[in-house]
């Protein structure tokens, strides 16, 4: 009888431990909440957009210069690169979208400034995210050189814009991505053009759709 009683006690103890372990696992899972996809993004304040510098850069009423996270628009003011096609259109889109409006600023983590001291941020106005709208409508590329929370989402938006031929991805020789390549090529000297041709031939051999 004592043996049965001891066995029963051991059984109850083991069962209790299993139940408690399960409850702890559920608690840990729930305590994380829905933050897994957006865990690094946090609210940094609301400010007026005082001025748009180019498609992906703007100045806030706080005095901060913001570089939009995850998007790169054609160069407009780069000292070493000629003005690229669609740069003015991208700036005009951002200006109409943001300049003079109150925006919600969102940042990732604590290391949120680039080497120029610009604040790396998402800019949201009336529920719409400027970063993603630029990519969705073909005004900019998904800039994935550095990791960020919305990287996969932005890559999908760029793929959709490419497929639809929006903005930069228009195949017209007067507009879009091809026009930017032509403008860049024409800005090169003879040696640069020769190197460009060599590199283009290498890329075509390596990345041809027929491979």
mmCIF file of C-alpha atoms in Angstrom:
data_model
loop_
_atom_site.group_PDB
_atom_site.id
_atom_site.type_symbol
_atom_site.label_atom_id
_atom_site.label_comp_id
_atom_site.label_asym_id
_atom_site.label_seq_id
_atom_site.Cartn_x
_atom_site.Cartn_y
_atom_site.Cartn_z
ATOM 1 C CA UNK A 1 0.000 0.000 0.000
ATOM 2 C CA UNK A 2 2.830 2.389 0.926
ATOM 3 C CA UNK A 3 4.480 1.634 -2.415
ATOM 4 C CA UNK A 4 1.306 2.575 -4.309
ATOM 5 C CA UNK A 5 0.971 5.750 -2.268
ATOM 6 C CA UNK A 6 4.568 6.779 -3.011
ATOM 7 C CA UNK A 7 4.112 6.014 -6.706
ATOM 8 C CA UNK A 8 0.942 8.100 -6.748
ATOM 9 C CA UNK A 9 2.735 11.047 -5.113
ATOM 10 C CA UNK A 10 5.570 10.827 -7.623
ATOM 11 C CA UNK A 11 3.052 10.741 -10.466
ATOM 12 C CA UNK A 12 1.267 13.840 -9.153
ATOM 13 C CA UNK A 13 4.566 15.708 -8.754
ATOM 14 C CA UNK A 14 5.695 14.869 -12.290
ATOM 15 C CA UNK A 15 2.299 15.853 -13.712
ATOM 16 C CA UNK A 16 2.391 19.142 -11.800
ATOM 17 C CA UNK A 17 5.864 19.933 -13.150
ATOM 18 C CA UNK A 18 4.724 19.231 -16.709
ATOM 19 C CA UNK A 19 1.701 21.511 -16.322
ATOM 20 C CA UNK A 20 3.771 24.301 -14.773
ATOM 21 C CA UNK A 21 6.375 24.021 -17.545
ATOM 22 C CA UNK A 22 3.660 24.326 -20.168
ATOM 23 C CA UNK A 23 2.135 27.342 -18.444
ATOM 24 C CA UNK A 24 5.564 29.024 -18.280
ATOM 25 C CA UNK A 25 6.173 28.419 -21.986
ATOM 26 C CA UNK A 26 2.777 29.918 -22.863
ATOM 27 C CA UNK A 27 3.480 32.895 -20.615
ATOM 28 C CA UNK A 28 6.848 33.530 -22.289
ATOM 29 C CA UNK A 29 5.263 33.317 -25.730
ATOM 30 C CA UNK A 30 2.412 35.654 -24.821
ATOM 31 C CA UNK A 31 4.666 38.112 -23.043
ATOM 32 C CA UNK A 32 6.432 38.741 -26.341
ATOM 33 C CA UNK A 33 3.135 39.841 -27.816
ATOM 34 C CA UNK A 34 2.897 40.660 -31.551
ATOM 35 C CA UNK A 35 6.280 42.355 -31.625
ATOM 36 C CA UNK A 36 8.278 39.718 -33.479
ATOM 37 C CA UNK A 37 7.826 41.413 -36.863
ATOM 38 C CA UNK A 38 8.104 44.993 -35.637
ATOM 39 C CA UNK A 39 10.153 44.577 -32.468
ATOM 40 C CA UNK A 40 12.927 46.988 -33.424
ATOM 41 C CA UNK A 41 10.662 49.812 -34.611
ATOM 42 C CA UNK A 42 9.708 52.431 -32.058
ATOM 43 C CA UNK A 43 7.937 55.779 -32.009
ATOM 44 C CA UNK A 44 10.325 58.762 -31.835
ATOM 45 C CA UNK A 45 7.897 61.676 -31.852
ATOM 46 C CA UNK A 46 5.742 63.840 -34.109
ATOM 47 C CA UNK A 47 7.223 66.771 -36.021
ATOM 48 C CA UNK A 48 6.473 69.000 -38.983
ATOM 49 C CA UNK A 49 8.402 68.283 -42.163
ATOM 50 C CA UNK A 50 10.004 71.665 -42.817
ATOM 51 C CA UNK A 51 11.744 70.893 -46.089
ATOM 52 C CA UNK A 52 12.337 68.044 -48.510
ATOM 53 C CA UNK A 53 15.938 67.966 -49.770
ATOM 54 C CA UNK A 54 15.512 65.140 -52.263
ATOM 55 C CA UNK A 55 13.432 62.007 -52.616
ATOM 56 C CA UNK A 56 14.847 60.235 -49.568
ATOM 57 C CA UNK A 57 16.096 63.120 -47.391
ATOM 58 C CA UNK A 58 14.159 65.764 -45.461
ATOM 59 C CA UNK A 59 14.430 68.221 -42.570
ATOM 60 C CA UNK A 60 12.135 68.182 -39.527
ATOM 61 C CA UNK A 61 10.961 71.033 -37.316
ATOM 62 C CA UNK A 62 13.207 69.536 -34.611
ATOM 63 C CA UNK A 63 16.212 70.474 -36.740
ATOM 64 C CA UNK A 64 17.033 66.853 -37.551
ATOM 65 C CA UNK A 65 17.865 65.845 -41.093
ATOM 66 C CA UNK A 66 16.198 62.514 -41.839
ATOM 67 C CA UNK A 67 17.465 59.862 -44.235
ATOM 68 C CA UNK A 68 14.618 57.474 -45.008
ATOM 69 C CA UNK A 69 15.288 53.870 -43.990
ATOM 70 C CA UNK A 70 15.305 51.202 -46.680
ATOM 71 C CA UNK A 71 14.794 53.349 -49.782
ATOM 72 C CA UNK A 72 17.197 54.982 -52.217
ATOM 73 C CA UNK A 73 15.991 57.515 -54.779
ATOM 74 C CA UNK A 74 17.945 58.791 -57.809
ATOM 75 C CA UNK A 75 20.740 61.253 -57.002
ATOM 76 C CA UNK A 76 19.893 64.941 -57.159
ATOM 77 C CA UNK A 77 22.608 66.745 -55.166
ATOM 78 C CA UNK A 78 25.511 64.280 -55.088
ATOM 79 C CA UNK A 79 28.849 66.098 -55.634
ATOM 80 C CA UNK A 80 30.352 63.207 -57.625
ATOM 81 C CA UNK A 81 27.287 62.005 -59.539
ATOM 82 C CA UNK A 82 25.353 63.945 -62.201
ATOM 83 C CA UNK A 83 21.653 64.518 -61.620
ATOM 84 C CA UNK A 84 19.916 61.253 -62.456
ATOM 85 C CA UNK A 85 16.696 60.824 -64.341
ATOM 86 C CA UNK A 86 13.653 60.642 -62.102
ATOM 87 C CA UNK A 87 15.496 62.405 -59.259
ATOM 88 C CA UNK A 88 13.344 65.525 -59.621
ATOM 89 C CA UNK A 89 10.165 63.459 -59.836
ATOM 90 C CA UNK A 90 11.079 61.568 -56.666
ATOM 91 C CA UNK A 91 11.783 64.804 -54.818
ATOM 92 C CA UNK A 92 8.528 66.341 -56.006
ATOM 93 C CA UNK A 93 6.582 63.292 -54.850
ATOM 94 C CA UNK A 94 8.159 63.454 -51.392
ATOM 95 C CA UNK A 95 7.577 67.206 -51.244
ATOM 96 C CA UNK A 96 3.864 66.895 -51.997
ATOM 97 C CA UNK A 97 3.562 63.899 -49.682
ATOM 98 C CA UNK A 98 5.370 65.345 -46.670
ATOM 99 C CA UNK A 99 6.457 68.989 -46.757
ATOM 100 C CA UNK A 100 4.489 71.114 -44.307
ATOM 101 C CA UNK A 101 2.694 68.138 -42.768
ATOM 102 C CA UNK A 102 2.916 66.708 -39.265
ATOM 103 C CA UNK A 103 4.611 63.326 -39.476
ATOM 104 C CA UNK A 104 5.071 60.403 -37.154
ATOM 105 C CA UNK A 105 8.765 59.510 -36.891
ATOM 106 C CA UNK A 106 9.702 55.877 -36.245
ATOM 107 C CA UNK A 107 13.236 54.567 -35.746
ATOM 108 C CA UNK A 108 14.953 51.219 -35.244
ATOM 109 C CA UNK A 109 17.053 50.469 -32.173
ATOM 110 C CA UNK A 110 19.428 52.945 -30.555
ATOM 111 C CA UNK A 111 22.053 53.205 -33.313
ATOM 112 C CA UNK A 112 19.848 55.235 -35.635
ATOM 113 C CA UNK A 113 22.142 57.822 -37.220
ATOM 114 C CA UNK A 114 24.355 57.454 -40.261
ATOM 115 C CA UNK A 115 27.952 58.636 -40.607
ATOM 116 C CA UNK A 116 26.719 62.088 -41.619
ATOM 117 C CA UNK A 117 24.669 62.459 -38.451
ATOM 118 C CA UNK A 118 21.334 62.092 -40.228
ATOM 119 C CA UNK A 119 18.486 60.404 -38.384
ATOM 120 C CA UNK A 120 17.577 57.087 -40.034
ATOM 121 C CA UNK A 121 13.807 56.866 -39.826
ATOM 122 C CA UNK A 122 10.448 55.868 -41.206
ATOM 123 C CA UNK A 123 8.163 58.833 -41.925
ATOM 124 C CA UNK A 124 4.445 58.195 -41.598
ATOM 125 C CA UNK A 125 1.823 60.795 -42.579
ATOM 126 C CA UNK A 126 -1.918 60.197 -42.282
ATOM 127 C CA UNK A 127 -1.234 56.490 -41.860
ATOM 128 C CA UNK A 128 0.856 56.207 -45.034
ATOM 129 C CA UNK A 129 4.565 55.400 -44.942
ATOM 130 C CA UNK A 130 6.651 57.619 -47.224
ATOM 131 C CA UNK A 131 9.473 55.061 -47.378
ATOM 132 C CA UNK A 132 7.273 52.322 -48.804
ATOM 133 C CA UNK A 133 5.206 54.614 -51.056
ATOM 134 C CA UNK A 134 8.351 55.761 -52.865
ATOM 135 C CA UNK A 135 9.200 52.142 -53.640
ATOM 136 C CA UNK A 136 5.648 51.037 -54.398
ATOM 137 C CA UNK A 137 5.174 53.753 -57.016
ATOM 138 C CA UNK A 138 8.606 53.361 -58.603
ATOM 139 C CA UNK A 139 10.248 56.533 -57.312
ATOM 140 C CA UNK A 140 13.012 54.646 -55.505
ATOM 141 C CA UNK A 141 14.736 51.321 -54.944
ATOM 142 C CA UNK A 142 14.588 49.046 -51.917
ATOM 143 C CA UNK A 143 17.948 49.806 -50.283
ATOM 144 C CA UNK A 144 18.920 46.535 -48.569
ATOM 145 C CA UNK A 145 22.638 46.994 -48.077
ATOM 146 C CA UNK A 146 21.990 47.157 -44.331
ATOM 147 C CA UNK A 147 19.471 45.041 -42.405
ATOM 148 C CA UNK A 148 16.189 46.618 -41.336
ATOM 149 C CA UNK A 149 12.803 45.337 -40.174
ATOM 150 C CA UNK A 150 10.855 46.027 -43.368
ATOM 151 C CA UNK A 151 13.486 44.667 -45.746
ATOM 152 C CA UNK A 152 11.387 41.805 -47.136
ATOM 153 C CA UNK A 153 8.289 43.984 -47.468
ATOM 154 C CA UNK A 154 10.219 46.638 -49.389
ATOM 155 C CA UNK A 155 11.767 44.001 -51.670
ATOM 156 C CA UNK A 156 8.269 42.763 -52.543
ATOM 157 C CA UNK A 157 7.112 46.320 -53.254
ATOM 158 C CA UNK A 158 10.049 46.890 -55.591
ATOM 159 C CA UNK A 159 9.387 43.623 -57.411
ATOM 160 C CA UNK A 160 5.753 44.644 -57.936
ATOM 161 C CA UNK A 161 6.779 48.108 -59.192
ATOM 162 C CA UNK A 162 9.253 46.515 -61.604
ATOM 163 C CA UNK A 163 6.600 44.144 -62.907
ATOM 164 C CA UNK A 164 4.145 47.000 -63.423
ATOM 165 C CA UNK A 165 6.757 49.251 -65.051
ATOM 166 C CA UNK A 166 6.208 52.103 -62.621
ATOM 167 C CA UNK A 167 8.520 55.124 -62.581
ATOM 168 C CA UNK A 168 12.138 53.990 -62.598
ATOM 169 C CA UNK A 169 11.125 50.652 -64.024
ATOM 170 C CA UNK A 170 9.512 52.173 -67.109
ATOM 171 C CA UNK A 171 11.276 50.690 -70.142
ATOM 172 C CA UNK A 172 11.015 53.921 -72.129
ATOM 173 C CA UNK A 173 14.377 55.338 -73.218
ATOM 174 C CA UNK A 174 13.176 58.777 -72.107
ATOM 175 C CA UNK A 175 12.269 57.810 -68.581
ATOM 176 C CA UNK A 176 13.030 55.438 -65.772
ATOM 177 C CA UNK A 177 15.872 53.054 -65.001
ATOM 178 C CA UNK A 178 17.200 52.653 -68.542
ATOM 179 C CA UNK A 179 17.379 56.426 -68.957
ATOM 180 C CA UNK A 180 19.430 56.648 -65.755
ATOM 181 C CA UNK A 181 21.887 54.068 -67.071
ATOM 182 C CA UNK A 182 22.229 55.948 -70.362
ATOM 183 C CA UNK A 183 22.752 59.277 -68.574
ATOM 184 C CA UNK A 184 25.391 57.714 -66.319
ATOM 185 C CA UNK A 185 27.149 56.141 -69.305
ATOM 186 C CA UNK A 186 27.261 59.448 -71.185
ATOM 187 C CA UNK A 187 28.875 61.134 -68.163
ATOM 188 C CA UNK A 188 31.880 58.762 -68.291
ATOM 189 C CA UNK A 189 35.161 59.490 -70.073
ATOM 190 C CA UNK A 190 36.511 57.072 -72.679
ATOM 191 C CA UNK A 191 38.336 54.895 -70.141
ATOM 192 C CA UNK A 192 35.235 54.765 -67.948
ATOM 193 C CA UNK A 193 33.055 53.725 -70.887
ATOM 194 C CA UNK A 194 35.475 50.924 -71.779
ATOM 195 C CA UNK A 195 35.404 49.626 -68.204
ATOM 196 C CA UNK A 196 31.612 49.959 -68.152
ATOM 197 C CA UNK A 197 31.332 47.876 -71.336
ATOM 198 C CA UNK A 198 33.659 45.211 -69.904
ATOM 199 C CA UNK A 199 31.726 44.989 -66.649
ATOM 200 C CA UNK A 200 28.382 44.919 -68.469
ATOM 201 C CA UNK A 201 29.582 42.017 -70.619
ATOM 202 C CA UNK A 202 30.654 40.144 -67.466
ATOM 203 C CA UNK A 203 27.278 40.720 -65.813
ATOM 204 C CA UNK A 204 25.408 39.568 -68.910
ATOM 205 C CA UNK A 205 27.401 36.331 -68.999
ATOM 206 C CA UNK A 206 26.842 35.676 -65.296
ATOM 207 C CA UNK A 207 23.241 36.809 -64.817
ATOM 208 C CA UNK A 208 21.581 36.250 -68.187
ATOM 209 C CA UNK A 209 17.965 35.068 -67.846
ATOM 210 C CA UNK A 210 18.938 32.124 -70.050
ATOM 211 C CA UNK A 211 21.405 30.814 -67.438
#
